[in-house]
PDB file of C-alpha atoms in Angstrom:
ATOM      1  CA  UNK A   1      -5.020 -23.086  51.623  1.00  0.00           C
ATOM      2  CA  UNK A   2      -4.382 -25.241  54.718  1.00  0.00           C
ATOM      3  CA  UNK A   3      -1.388 -23.097  55.807  1.00  0.00           C
ATOM      4  CA  UNK A   4      -2.943 -19.708  54.950  1.00  0.00           C
ATOM      5  CA  UNK A   5      -0.953 -19.369  51.727  1.00  0.00           C
ATOM      6  CA  UNK A   6      -2.544 -19.544  48.299  1.00  0.00           C
ATOM      7  CA  UNK A   7      -2.107 -22.587  46.020  1.00  0.00           C
ATOM      8  CA  UNK A   8      -4.350 -21.558  43.034  1.00  0.00           C
ATOM      9  CA  UNK A   9      -5.893 -24.400  41.116  1.00  0.00           C
ATOM     10  CA  UNK A  10      -5.558 -24.006  37.293  1.00  0.00           C
ATOM     11  CA  UNK A  11      -8.863 -22.939  35.834  1.00  0.00           C
ATOM     12  CA  UNK A  12      -9.936 -22.173  32.265  1.00  0.00           C
ATOM     13  CA  UNK A  13      -9.378 -18.430  32.829  1.00  0.00           C
ATOM     14  CA  UNK A  14      -6.031 -18.954  34.506  1.00  0.00           C
ATOM     15  CA  UNK A  15      -4.930 -21.343  31.735  1.00  0.00           C
ATOM     16  CA  UNK A  16      -5.662 -18.809  29.030  1.00  0.00           C
ATOM     17  CA  UNK A  17      -3.986 -16.043  31.004  1.00  0.00           C
ATOM     18  CA  UNK A  18      -0.897 -18.190  31.546  1.00  0.00           C
ATOM     19  CA  UNK A  19      -0.517 -19.155  27.886  1.00  0.00           C
ATOM     20  CA  UNK A  20      -0.980 -15.514  26.771  1.00  0.00           C
ATOM     21  CA  UNK A  21       1.653 -14.298  29.233  1.00  0.00           C
ATOM     22  CA  UNK A  22       4.506 -16.715  28.300  1.00  0.00           C
ATOM     23  CA  UNK A  23       6.540 -17.517  25.142  1.00  0.00           C
ATOM     24  CA  UNK A  24       8.066 -20.715  26.405  1.00  0.00           C
ATOM     25  CA  UNK A  25       7.228 -23.646  28.646  1.00  0.00           C
ATOM     26  CA  UNK A  26      10.032 -25.462  30.490  1.00  0.00           C
ATOM     27  CA  UNK A  27       9.009 -28.969  31.212  1.00  0.00           C
ATOM     28  CA  UNK A  28      10.558 -31.387  33.696  1.00  0.00           C
ATOM     29  CA  UNK A  29      10.452 -34.910  32.328  1.00  0.00           C
ATOM     30  CA  UNK A  30      10.188 -37.573  35.040  1.00  0.00           C
ATOM     31  CA  UNK A  31       6.711 -37.333  36.543  1.00  0.00           C
ATOM     32  CA  UNK A  32       5.542 -34.707  34.005  1.00  0.00           C
ATOM     33  CA  UNK A  33       6.188 -36.222  30.543  1.00  0.00           C
ATOM     34  CA  UNK A  34       6.704 -39.869  31.586  1.00  0.00           C
ATOM     35  CA  UNK A  35       7.119 -42.169  34.513  1.00  0.00           C
ATOM     36  CA  UNK A  36      10.028 -44.595  33.818  1.00  0.00           C
ATOM     37  CA  UNK A  37       9.397 -45.600  30.173  1.00  0.00           C
ATOM     38  CA  UNK A  38       5.646 -45.032  30.264  1.00  0.00           C
ATOM     39  CA  UNK A  39       4.278 -41.861  28.680  1.00  0.00           C
ATOM     40  CA  UNK A  40       1.774 -39.933  30.914  1.00  0.00           C
ATOM     41  CA  UNK A  41      -1.678 -39.605  29.417  1.00  0.00           C
ATOM     42  CA  UNK A  42      -2.364 -36.645  27.198  1.00  0.00           C
ATOM     43  CA  UNK A  43       1.252 -35.486  26.820  1.00  0.00           C
ATOM     44  CA  UNK A  44       1.407 -35.653  22.953  1.00  0.00           C
ATOM     45  CA  UNK A  45      -1.842 -33.721  22.635  1.00  0.00           C
ATOM     46  CA  UNK A  46      -0.646 -31.053  25.097  1.00  0.00           C
ATOM     47  CA  UNK A  47       2.729 -30.484  23.489  1.00  0.00           C
ATOM     48  CA  UNK A  48       1.133 -30.420  19.970  1.00  0.00           C
ATOM     49  CA  UNK A  49      -1.347 -27.757  21.088  1.00  0.00           C
ATOM     50  CA  UNK A  50       1.300 -25.569  22.627  1.00  0.00           C
ATOM     51  CA  UNK A  51       3.507 -25.834  19.566  1.00  0.00           C
ATOM     52  CA  UNK A  52       0.588 -24.882  17.357  1.00  0.00           C
ATOM     53  CA  UNK A  53       0.077 -21.812  19.576  1.00  0.00           C
ATOM     54  CA  UNK A  54       3.623 -20.768  18.824  1.00  0.00           C
ATOM     55  CA  UNK A  55       5.128 -21.610  22.214  1.00  0.00           C
ATOM     56  CA  UNK A  56       8.742 -22.624  22.579  1.00  0.00           C
ATOM     57  CA  UNK A  57       9.133 -25.955  24.434  1.00  0.00           C
ATOM     58  CA  UNK A  58      12.236 -26.851  26.435  1.00  0.00           C
ATOM     59  CA  UNK A  59      12.760 -29.998  28.492  1.00  0.00           C
ATOM     60  CA  UNK A  60      14.808 -29.521  31.597  1.00  0.00           C
ATOM     61  CA  UNK A  61      15.605 -32.701  33.568  1.00  0.00           C
ATOM     62  CA  UNK A  62      17.790 -33.434  36.618  1.00  0.00           C
ATOM     63  CA  UNK A  63      18.034 -37.043  35.551  1.00  0.00           C
ATOM     64  CA  UNK A  64      21.578 -37.436  34.419  1.00  0.00           C
ATOM     65  CA  UNK A  65      21.402 -41.117  33.360  1.00  0.00           C
ATOM     66  CA  UNK A  66      21.230 -40.212  29.730  1.00  0.00           C
ATOM     67  CA  UNK A  67      22.871 -37.659  27.373  1.00  0.00           C
ATOM     68  CA  UNK A  68      20.836 -35.315  25.215  1.00  0.00           C
ATOM     69  CA  UNK A  69      21.263 -37.629  22.257  1.00  0.00           C
ATOM     70  CA  UNK A  70      20.002 -40.592  24.309  1.00  0.00           C
ATOM     71  CA  UNK A  71      17.061 -38.565  25.596  1.00  0.00           C
ATOM     72  CA  UNK A  72      16.170 -37.513  22.047  1.00  0.00           C
ATOM     73  CA  UNK A  73      15.981 -41.201  21.129  1.00  0.00           C
ATOM     74  CA  UNK A  74      13.745 -41.876  24.184  1.00  0.00           C
ATOM     75  CA  UNK A  75      11.371 -39.052  23.177  1.00  0.00           C
ATOM     76  CA  UNK A  76      11.162 -40.453  19.650  1.00  0.00           C
ATOM     77  CA  UNK A  77      10.528 -44.005  20.989  1.00  0.00           C
ATOM     78  CA  UNK A  78       7.575 -42.611  22.928  1.00  0.00           C
ATOM     79  CA  UNK A  79       6.198 -40.926  19.811  1.00  0.00           C
ATOM     80  CA  UNK A  80       7.408 -37.370  20.602  1.00  0.00           C
ATOM     81  CA  UNK A  81       9.454 -35.255  18.158  1.00  0.00           C
ATOM     82  CA  UNK A  82      11.960 -33.400  20.402  1.00  0.00           C
ATOM     83  CA  UNK A  83      15.358 -32.317  19.186  1.00  0.00           C
ATOM     84  CA  UNK A  84      18.589 -32.420  21.224  1.00  0.00           C
ATOM     85  CA  UNK A  85      18.656 -28.601  21.201  1.00  0.00           C
ATOM     86  CA  UNK A  86      15.404 -28.612  23.108  1.00  0.00           C
ATOM     87  CA  UNK A  87      16.785 -30.868  25.892  1.00  0.00           C
ATOM     88  CA  UNK A  88      18.754 -29.639  28.891  1.00  0.00           C
ATOM     89  CA  UNK A  89      19.970 -32.376  31.266  1.00  0.00           C
ATOM     90  CA  UNK A  90      22.008 -32.138  34.408  1.00  0.00           C
ATOM     91  CA  UNK A  91      24.647 -34.323  32.685  1.00  0.00           C
ATOM     92  CA  UNK A  92      24.946 -31.664  29.988  1.00  0.00           C
ATOM     93  CA  UNK A  93      24.968 -28.964  32.747  1.00  0.00           C
ATOM     94  CA  UNK A  94      27.926 -30.633  34.407  1.00  0.00           C
ATOM     95  CA  UNK A  95      29.916 -30.699  31.154  1.00  0.00           C
ATOM     96  CA  UNK A  96      28.991 -27.059  30.421  1.00  0.00           C
ATOM     97  CA  UNK A  97      29.897 -26.032  34.000  1.00  0.00           C
ATOM     98  CA  UNK A  98      33.461 -27.250  33.451  1.00  0.00           C
ATOM     99  CA  UNK A  99      33.676 -25.710  29.994  1.00  0.00           C
ATOM    100  CA  UNK A 100      32.366 -22.281  30.994  1.00  0.00           C
ATOM    101  CA  UNK A 101      34.664 -22.250  33.981  1.00  0.00           C
ATOM    102  CA  UNK A 102      37.679 -22.989  31.813  1.00  0.00           C
ATOM    103  CA  UNK A 103      38.429 -26.310  33.382  1.00  0.00           C
ATOM    104  CA  UNK A 104      41.649 -27.511  31.529  1.00  0.00           C
ATOM    105  CA  UNK A 105      40.815 -30.311  29.083  1.00  0.00           C
ATOM    106  CA  UNK A 106      44.023 -32.145  29.984  1.00  0.00           C
ATOM    107  CA  UNK A 107      42.717 -32.631  33.542  1.00  0.00           C
ATOM    108  CA  UNK A 108      40.718 -35.803  34.327  1.00  0.00           C
ATOM    109  CA  UNK A 109      37.079 -36.063  35.512  1.00  0.00           C
ATOM    110  CA  UNK A 110      36.091 -39.053  37.630  1.00  0.00           C
ATOM    111  CA  UNK A 111      32.457 -40.062  37.211  1.00  0.00           C
ATOM    112  CA  UNK A 112      30.170 -42.262  39.269  1.00  0.00           C
ATOM    113  CA  UNK A 113      27.239 -43.267  37.165  1.00  0.00           C
ATOM    114  CA  UNK A 114      26.115 -44.263  33.700  1.00  0.00           C
ATOM    115  CA  UNK A 115      27.153 -43.578  30.093  1.00  0.00           C
ATOM    116  CA  UNK A 116      25.093 -40.330  29.595  1.00  0.00           C
ATOM    117  CA  UNK A 117      27.376 -38.200  31.645  1.00  0.00           C
ATOM    118  CA  UNK A 118      30.480 -39.783  30.032  1.00  0.00           C
ATOM    119  CA  UNK A 119      29.155 -38.958  26.609  1.00  0.00           C
ATOM    120  CA  UNK A 120      28.415 -35.343  27.460  1.00  0.00           C
ATOM    121  CA  UNK A 121      31.828 -34.846  28.984  1.00  0.00           C
ATOM    122  CA  UNK A 122      33.674 -36.311  26.106  1.00  0.00           C
ATOM    123  CA  UNK A 123      31.647 -34.279  23.646  1.00  0.00           C
ATOM    124  CA  UNK A 124      32.754 -31.197  25.608  1.00  0.00           C
ATOM    125  CA  UNK A 125      36.396 -32.302  25.201  1.00  0.00           C
ATOM    126  CA  UNK A 126      37.116 -33.712  28.702  1.00  0.00           C
ATOM    127  CA  UNK A 127      38.950 -36.969  29.616  1.00  0.00           C
ATOM    128  CA  UNK A 128      36.830 -39.165  31.887  1.00  0.00           C
ATOM    129  CA  UNK A 129      37.569 -41.921  34.360  1.00  0.00           C
ATOM    130  CA  UNK A 130      35.052 -44.184  36.044  1.00  0.00           C
ATOM    131  CA  UNK A 131      31.527 -44.906  34.876  1.00  0.00           C
ATOM    132  CA  UNK A 132      30.001 -48.416  34.717  1.00  0.00           C
ATOM    133  CA  UNK A 133      33.436 -50.124  34.362  1.00  0.00           C
ATOM    134  CA  UNK A 134      34.487 -49.076  37.851  1.00  0.00           C
ATOM    135  CA  UNK A 135      31.926 -51.313  39.387  1.00  0.00           C
ATOM    136  CA  UNK A 136      34.358 -54.139  38.565  1.00  0.00           C
ATOM    137  CA  UNK A 137      37.114 -52.876  40.829  1.00  0.00           C
ATOM    138  CA  UNK A 138      37.841 -55.073  43.800  1.00  0.00           C
ATOM    139  CA  UNK A 139      38.163 -53.994  47.451  1.00  0.00           C
ATOM    140  CA  UNK A 140      39.774 -56.234  50.036  1.00  0.00           C
ATOM    141  CA  UNK A 141      38.803 -55.371  53.531  1.00  0.00           C
ATOM    142  CA  UNK A 142      41.935 -56.707  55.177  1.00  0.00           C
ATOM    143  CA  UNK A 143      44.947 -55.290  57.026  1.00  0.00           C
ATOM    144  CA  UNK A 144      47.234 -52.952  55.044  1.00  0.00           C
ATOM    145  CA  UNK A 145      45.048 -53.003  51.881  1.00  0.00           C
ATOM    146  CA  UNK A 146      45.625 -49.776  49.942  1.00  0.00           C
ATOM    147  CA  UNK A 147      43.130 -48.729  47.287  1.00  0.00           C
ATOM    148  CA  UNK A 148      44.986 -47.182  44.361  1.00  0.00           C
ATOM    149  CA  UNK A 149      43.397 -44.137  42.662  1.00  0.00           C
ATOM    150  CA  UNK A 150      44.435 -41.682  39.991  1.00  0.00           C
ATOM    151  CA  UNK A 151      46.181 -38.809  41.773  1.00  0.00           C
ATOM    152  CA  UNK A 152      45.665 -36.513  38.740  1.00  0.00           C
ATOM    153  CA  UNK A 153      41.744 -36.568  38.773  1.00  0.00           C
ATOM    154  CA  UNK A 154      40.682 -33.078  39.645  1.00  0.00           C
ATOM    155  CA  UNK A 155      36.882 -33.278  39.348  1.00  0.00           C
ATOM    156  CA  UNK A 156      34.539 -35.816  40.798  1.00  0.00           C
ATOM    157  CA  UNK A 157      30.975 -35.833  39.495  1.00  0.00           C
ATOM    158  CA  UNK A 158      28.229 -37.730  41.302  1.00  0.00           C
ATOM    159  CA  UNK A 159      25.064 -38.595  39.387  1.00  0.00           C
ATOM    160  CA  UNK A 160      22.161 -40.940  39.442  1.00  0.00           C
ATOM    161  CA  UNK A 161      22.534 -44.650  38.764  1.00  0.00           C
ATOM    162  CA  UNK A 162      18.884 -45.208  37.954  1.00  0.00           C
ATOM    163  CA  UNK A 163      18.457 -48.916  37.636  1.00  0.00           C
ATOM    164  CA  UNK A 164      19.378 -51.969  39.758  1.00  0.00           C
ATOM    165  CA  UNK A 165      21.724 -53.189  37.064  1.00  0.00           C
ATOM    166  CA  UNK A 166      23.300 -49.791  36.672  1.00  0.00           C
ATOM    167  CA  UNK A 167      23.805 -49.422  40.367  1.00  0.00           C
ATOM    168  CA  UNK A 168      25.534 -52.798  40.442  1.00  0.00           C
ATOM    169  CA  UNK A 169      27.723 -52.067  37.400  1.00  0.00           C
ATOM    170  CA  UNK A 170      28.524 -48.437  38.054  1.00  0.00           C
ATOM    171  CA  UNK A 171      28.933 -48.589  41.806  1.00  0.00           C
ATOM    172  CA  UNK A 172      29.803 -52.213  42.559  1.00  0.00           C
ATOM    173  CA  UNK A 173      26.853 -52.771  44.856  1.00  0.00           C
ATOM    174  CA  UNK A 174      25.791 -56.308  45.755  1.00  0.00           C
ATOM    175  CA  UNK A 175      22.132 -57.463  46.083  1.00  0.00           C
ATOM    176  CA  UNK A 176      20.922 -58.162  49.592  1.00  0.00           C
ATOM    177  CA  UNK A 177      20.577 -61.719  50.767  1.00  0.00           C
ATOM    178  CA  UNK A 178      18.890 -64.041  48.376  1.00  0.00           C
ATOM    179  CA  UNK A 179      20.071 -62.325  45.259  1.00  0.00           C
ATOM    180  CA  UNK A 180      16.543 -61.510  44.075  1.00  0.00           C
ATOM    181  CA  UNK A 181      15.561 -58.631  46.259  1.00  0.00           C
ATOM    182  CA  UNK A 182      14.561 -55.301  44.618  1.00  0.00           C
ATOM    183  CA  UNK A 183      16.585 -53.598  47.355  1.00  0.00           C
ATOM    184  CA  UNK A 184      20.306 -53.187  47.175  1.00  0.00           C
ATOM    185  CA  UNK A 185      22.963 -52.704  49.778  1.00  0.00           C
ATOM    186  CA  UNK A 186      23.648 -48.957  49.165  1.00  0.00           C
ATOM    187  CA  UNK A 187      20.329 -48.193  50.890  1.00  0.00           C
ATOM    188  CA  UNK A 188      21.744 -49.600  54.173  1.00  0.00           C
ATOM    189  CA  UNK A 189      25.508 -49.341  53.964  1.00  0.00           C
ATOM    190  CA  UNK A 190      26.275 -46.418  51.607  1.00  0.00           C
ATOM    191  CA  UNK A 191      28.915 -46.017  50.278  1.00  0.00           C
ATOM    192  CA  UNK A 192      30.262 -49.604  50.048  1.00  0.00           C
ATOM    193  CA  UNK A 193      30.865 -49.808  46.317  1.00  0.00           C
ATOM    194  CA  UNK A 194      34.413 -49.342  44.880  1.00  0.00           C
ATOM    195  CA  UNK A 195      33.301 -46.330  42.752  1.00  0.00           C
ATOM    196  CA  UNK A 196      32.109 -44.422  45.815  1.00  0.00           C
ATOM    197  CA  UNK A 197      35.288 -45.337  47.710  1.00  0.00           C
ATOM    198  CA  UNK A 198      37.352 -44.147  44.726  1.00  0.00           C
ATOM    199  CA  UNK A 199      35.457 -40.835  44.479  1.00  0.00           C
ATOM    200  CA  UNK A 200      35.853 -40.206  48.167  1.00  0.00           C
ATOM    201  CA  UNK A 201      39.626 -40.754  47.905  1.00  0.00           C
ATOM    202  CA  UNK A 202      39.853 -38.336  44.962  1.00  0.00           C
ATOM    203  CA  UNK A 203      38.087 -35.625  46.949  1.00  0.00           C
ATOM    204  CA  UNK A 204      40.013 -36.125  50.135  1.00  0.00           C
ATOM    205  CA  UNK A 205      43.516 -36.829  48.764  1.00  0.00           C
ATOM    206  CA  UNK A 206      43.733 -34.971  45.425  1.00  0.00           C
ATOM    207  CA  UNK A 207      44.496 -31.302  46.087  1.00  0.00           C
ATOM    208  CA  UNK A 208      41.899 -28.948  44.595  1.00  0.00           C
ATOM    209  CA  UNK A 209      39.578 -31.757  43.506  1.00  0.00           C
ATOM    210  CA  UNK A 210      36.120 -30.326  42.742  1.00  0.00           C
ATOM    211  CA  UNK A 211      32.998 -32.224  44.075  1.00  0.00           C
ATOM    212  CA  UNK A 212      30.106 -31.705  41.601  1.00  0.00           C
ATOM    213  CA  UNK A 213      26.662 -33.195  41.865  1.00  0.00           C
ATOM    214  CA  UNK A 214      24.290 -33.290  38.975  1.00  0.00           C
ATOM    215  CA  UNK A 215      21.398 -33.092  41.394  1.00  0.00           C
ATOM    216  CA  UNK A 216      20.328 -33.830  44.991  1.00  0.00           C
ATOM    217  CA  UNK A 217      16.835 -35.269  44.246  1.00  0.00           C
ATOM    218  CA  UNK A 218      16.067 -37.647  47.109  1.00  0.00           C
ATOM    219  CA  UNK A 219      13.682 -39.831  45.020  1.00  0.00           C
ATOM    220  CA  UNK A 220      12.651 -40.329  41.409  1.00  0.00           C
ATOM    221  CA  UNK A 221      10.260 -42.411  39.239  1.00  0.00           C
ATOM    222  CA  UNK A 222      12.592 -45.065  37.816  1.00  0.00           C
ATOM    223  CA  UNK A 223       9.545 -47.058  36.841  1.00  0.00           C
ATOM    224  CA  UNK A 224       5.918 -46.148  36.253  1.00  0.00           C
ATOM    225  CA  UNK A 225       4.915 -47.927  39.534  1.00  0.00           C
ATOM    226  CA  UNK A 226       7.309 -46.658  42.178  1.00  0.00           C
ATOM    227  CA  UNK A 227       9.572 -43.912  43.481  1.00  0.00           C
ATOM    228  CA  UNK A 228      13.150 -45.103  44.159  1.00  0.00           C
ATOM    229  CA  UNK A 229      16.036 -43.471  45.978  1.00  0.00           C
ATOM    230  CA  UNK A 230      17.553 -40.763  43.793  1.00  0.00           C
ATOM    231  CA  UNK A 231      20.921 -39.182  43.321  1.00  0.00           C
ATOM    232  CA  UNK A 232      20.543 -37.153  46.487  1.00  0.00           C
ATOM    233  CA  UNK A 233      20.840 -40.245  48.621  1.00  0.00           C
ATOM    234  CA  UNK A 234      24.158 -41.128  47.047  1.00  0.00           C
ATOM    235  CA  UNK A 235      25.506 -37.570  47.029  1.00  0.00           C
ATOM    236  CA  UNK A 236      24.646 -37.268  50.692  1.00  0.00           C
ATOM    237  CA  UNK A 237      26.697 -40.392  51.533  1.00  0.00           C
ATOM    238  CA  UNK A 238      29.803 -39.126  49.817  1.00  0.00           C
ATOM    239  CA  UNK A 239      29.279 -35.635  51.275  1.00  0.00           C
ATOM    240  CA  UNK A 240      29.093 -37.120  54.727  1.00  0.00           C
ATOM    241  CA  UNK A 241      32.227 -39.160  54.063  1.00  0.00           C
ATOM    242  CA  UNK A 242      34.398 -36.250  52.862  1.00  0.00           C
ATOM    243  CA  UNK A 243      32.720 -33.524  55.066  1.00  0.00           C
ATOM    244  CA  UNK A 244      32.236 -31.290  52.014  1.00  0.00           C
ATOM    245  CA  UNK A 245      29.245 -29.974  50.150  1.00  0.00           C
ATOM    246  CA  UNK A 246      29.054 -30.411  46.429  1.00  0.00           C
ATOM    247  CA  UNK A 247      28.577 -27.841  43.663  1.00  0.00           C
ATOM    248  CA  UNK A 248      25.099 -28.711  42.389  1.00  0.00           C
ATOM    249  CA  UNK A 249      24.547 -27.914  38.665  1.00  0.00           C
ATOM    250  CA  UNK A 250      20.975 -29.222  38.257  1.00  0.00           C
ATOM    251  CA  UNK A 251      17.686 -27.797  39.471  1.00  0.00           C
ATOM    252  CA  UNK A 252      17.135 -25.676  41.638  1.00  0.00           C
ATOM    253  CA  UNK A 253      20.569 -24.231  40.850  1.00  0.00           C
ATOM    254  CA  UNK A 254      20.324 -21.247  38.441  1.00  0.00           C
ATOM    255  CA  UNK A 255      23.244 -22.582  36.343  1.00  0.00           C
ATOM    256  CA  UNK A 256      20.962 -24.439  33.909  1.00  0.00           C
ATOM    257  CA  UNK A 257      18.921 -21.296  33.377  1.00  0.00           C
ATOM    258  CA  UNK A 258      22.041 -19.193  32.826  1.00  0.00           C
ATOM    259  CA  UNK A 259      23.015 -21.542  30.033  1.00  0.00           C
ATOM    260  CA  UNK A 260      19.515 -21.819  28.610  1.00  0.00           C
ATOM    261  CA  UNK A 261      19.367 -18.016  28.309  1.00  0.00           C
ATOM    262  CA  UNK A 262      22.611 -18.144  26.376  1.00  0.00           C
ATOM    263  CA  UNK A 263      21.046 -20.652  24.008  1.00  0.00           C
ATOM    264  CA  UNK A 264      17.672 -18.979  23.400  1.00  0.00           C
ATOM    265  CA  UNK A 265      16.577 -15.436  23.067  1.00  0.00           C
ATOM    266  CA  UNK A 266      14.042 -15.644  25.925  1.00  0.00           C
ATOM    267  CA  UNK A 267      13.157 -13.595  29.037  1.00  0.00           C
ATOM    268  CA  UNK A 268      12.564 -15.514  32.242  1.00  0.00           C
ATOM    269  CA  UNK A 269       9.450 -13.458  32.954  1.00  0.00           C
ATOM    270  CA  UNK A 270       7.980 -14.860  29.703  1.00  0.00           C
ATOM    271  CA  UNK A 271       8.662 -18.504  30.747  1.00  0.00           C
ATOM    272  CA  UNK A 272       6.714 -20.981  32.733  1.00  0.00           C
ATOM    273  CA  UNK A 273       8.415 -23.837  34.611  1.00  0.00           C
ATOM    274  CA  UNK A 274       6.247 -26.940  34.739  1.00  0.00           C
ATOM    275  CA  UNK A 275       7.279 -29.652  37.160  1.00  0.00           C
ATOM    276  CA  UNK A 276       6.203 -32.246  39.711  1.00  0.00           C
ATOM    277  CA  UNK A 277       8.668 -31.307  42.508  1.00  0.00           C
ATOM    278  CA  UNK A 278       8.413 -28.372  44.798  1.00  0.00           C
ATOM    279  CA  UNK A 279      12.037 -28.391  45.984  1.00  0.00           C
ATOM    280  CA  UNK A 280      13.586 -28.674  42.555  1.00  0.00           C
ATOM    281  CA  UNK A 281      11.243 -27.646  39.673  1.00  0.00           C
ATOM    282  CA  UNK A 282       9.155 -25.026  41.328  1.00  0.00           C
ATOM    283  CA  UNK A 283      12.026 -23.617  43.369  1.00  0.00           C
ATOM    284  CA  UNK A 284      14.125 -23.477  40.225  1.00  0.00           C
ATOM    285  CA  UNK A 285      11.397 -21.517  38.425  1.00  0.00           C
ATOM    286  CA  UNK A 286      10.974 -19.077  41.380  1.00  0.00           C
ATOM    287  CA  UNK A 287      14.780 -18.630  41.736  1.00  0.00           C
ATOM    288  CA  UNK A 288      15.063 -17.651  38.103  1.00  0.00           C
ATOM    289  CA  UNK A 289      12.044 -15.422  37.772  1.00  0.00           C
ATOM    290  CA  UNK A 290       9.738 -17.780  35.826  1.00  0.00           C
ATOM    291  CA  UNK A 291       6.094 -18.403  36.335  1.00  0.00           C
ATOM    292  CA  UNK A 292       5.488 -21.837  37.883  1.00  0.00           C
ATOM    293  CA  UNK A 293       2.971 -24.644  37.368  1.00  0.00           C
ATOM    294  CA  UNK A 294       3.017 -27.689  39.620  1.00  0.00           C
ATOM    295  CA  UNK A 295       1.533 -30.892  38.242  1.00  0.00           C
ATOM    296  CA  UNK A 296       0.451 -33.724  40.631  1.00  0.00           C
ATOM    297  CA  UNK A 297       1.335 -36.504  38.163  1.00  0.00           C
ATOM    298  CA  UNK A 298       4.655 -37.236  39.750  1.00  0.00           C
ATOM    299  CA  UNK A 299       6.276 -36.848  43.160  1.00  0.00           C
ATOM    300  CA  UNK A 300       4.473 -34.048  44.940  1.00  0.00           C
ATOM    301  CA  UNK A 301       0.941 -34.801  46.250  1.00  0.00           C
ATOM    302  CA  UNK A 302      -1.882 -32.342  47.005  1.00  0.00           C
ATOM    303  CA  UNK A 303      -1.610 -32.964  50.680  1.00  0.00           C
ATOM    304  CA  UNK A 304       2.217 -32.158  50.597  1.00  0.00           C
ATOM    305  CA  UNK A 305       1.425 -28.977  48.671  1.00  0.00           C
ATOM    306  CA  UNK A 306      -1.174 -27.893  51.207  1.00  0.00           C
ATOM    307  CA  UNK A 307       0.739 -29.013  54.320  1.00  0.00           C
ATOM    308  CA  UNK A 308       1.361 -26.313  56.855  1.00  0.00           C
ATOM    309  CA  UNK A 309       5.144 -27.000  56.795  1.00  0.00           C
ATOM    310  CA  UNK A 310       5.490 -26.423  53.075  1.00  0.00           C
ATOM    311  CA  UNK A 311       7.113 -23.087  52.241  1.00  0.00           C
ATOM    312  CA  UNK A 312       7.336 -23.444  48.408  1.00  0.00           C
ATOM    313  CA  UNK A 313       4.173 -22.363  46.604  1.00  0.00           C
ATOM    314  CA  UNK A 314       3.664 -22.472  42.805  1.00  0.00           C
ATOM    315  CA  UNK A 315       1.769 -19.778  40.929  1.00  0.00           C
ATOM    316  CA  UNK A 316      -0.694 -22.521  39.858  1.00  0.00           C
ATOM    317  CA  UNK A 317      -1.227 -26.230  40.224  1.00  0.00           C
ATOM    318  CA  UNK A 318      -3.182 -28.943  38.328  1.00  0.00           C
ATOM    319  CA  UNK A 319      -3.314 -32.713  38.065  1.00  0.00           C
ATOM    320  CA  UNK A 320      -1.320 -33.109  34.830  1.00  0.00           C
ATOM    321  CA  UNK A 321      -0.255 -31.038  31.826  1.00  0.00           C
ATOM    322  CA  UNK A 322      -3.129 -32.630  29.854  1.00  0.00           C
ATOM    323  CA  UNK A 323      -5.482 -30.434  31.887  1.00  0.00           C
ATOM    324  CA  UNK A 324      -4.176 -27.458  29.738  1.00  0.00           C
ATOM    325  CA  UNK A 325      -5.882 -29.033  26.612  1.00  0.00           C
ATOM    326  CA  UNK A 326      -9.393 -29.233  28.167  1.00  0.00           C
ATOM    327  CA  UNK A 327      -9.151 -25.885  29.850  1.00  0.00           C
ATOM    328  CA  UNK A 328      -7.948 -24.005  26.832  1.00  0.00           C
ATOM    329  CA  UNK A 329     -10.749 -25.498  24.729  1.00  0.00           C
ATOM    330  CA  UNK A 330     -13.495 -24.271  27.122  1.00  0.00           C
TER     331      UNK A 330
END
């Protein structure tokens, strides 16, 4: 309690009280269930225990790299049985935002990013432009060069390109000198890729074009070893270029919760949001009336939680979701 505000550590009594008070657990994925493609220790045992106790499990991720179908395959590859209906991604949220706001299906949606968002948009009935193929567009920095873009695109969606190859393919970025560095040019000269230039032109020059961001996460665990720059860095670059703030559909926006409540017969007061980020997961839970449990297995550290400048405080915190198993068995 370094700043005078409580950050209660999860204890056996608190764990039993939490489980008794909720019907559903909403789990973030990156940093809670896995890091990159590596499952976090104790996750299968924890999910199995909660299911046996009759709890509804929902997985709510800001990572828009994959569609629900692709995430379901990832869960199965890691030995977890999770259905598409239990998965809510920000790519799915973007598609549902357009659908629920009656965006005309004959209008075009320009996407910067990978195949997951394209799949969700097409499943929702929308025509898409962009994606990985647009990394192949050429830009000539010479006098009188004019970059052609589709004047009928009326939505631009920014999302996370979460691998070096994906950044290169989807955004047209070039490696830094030497060709072997793990750093890419967007971290120093954003936005230089043709996809980002194209997106900026759509927003500035196409009347009424919407600017939608799947999330604004500044970092994310793209591998089990490191945090890398996240979608927020890319969204900020385009936002700066067009002098316009995006509509954010991922956490901490309440839009995901609004759609979740339409899908399940649940009360937010009987839910617990479990996440590793204060500014997305925990804020999302607080904004929507859920109980909140912060785990220290991902982005947020104990020192950041207890820092005097921190203004976001979970109901409870613990090291990982596996702690629930030991505490509930005491």
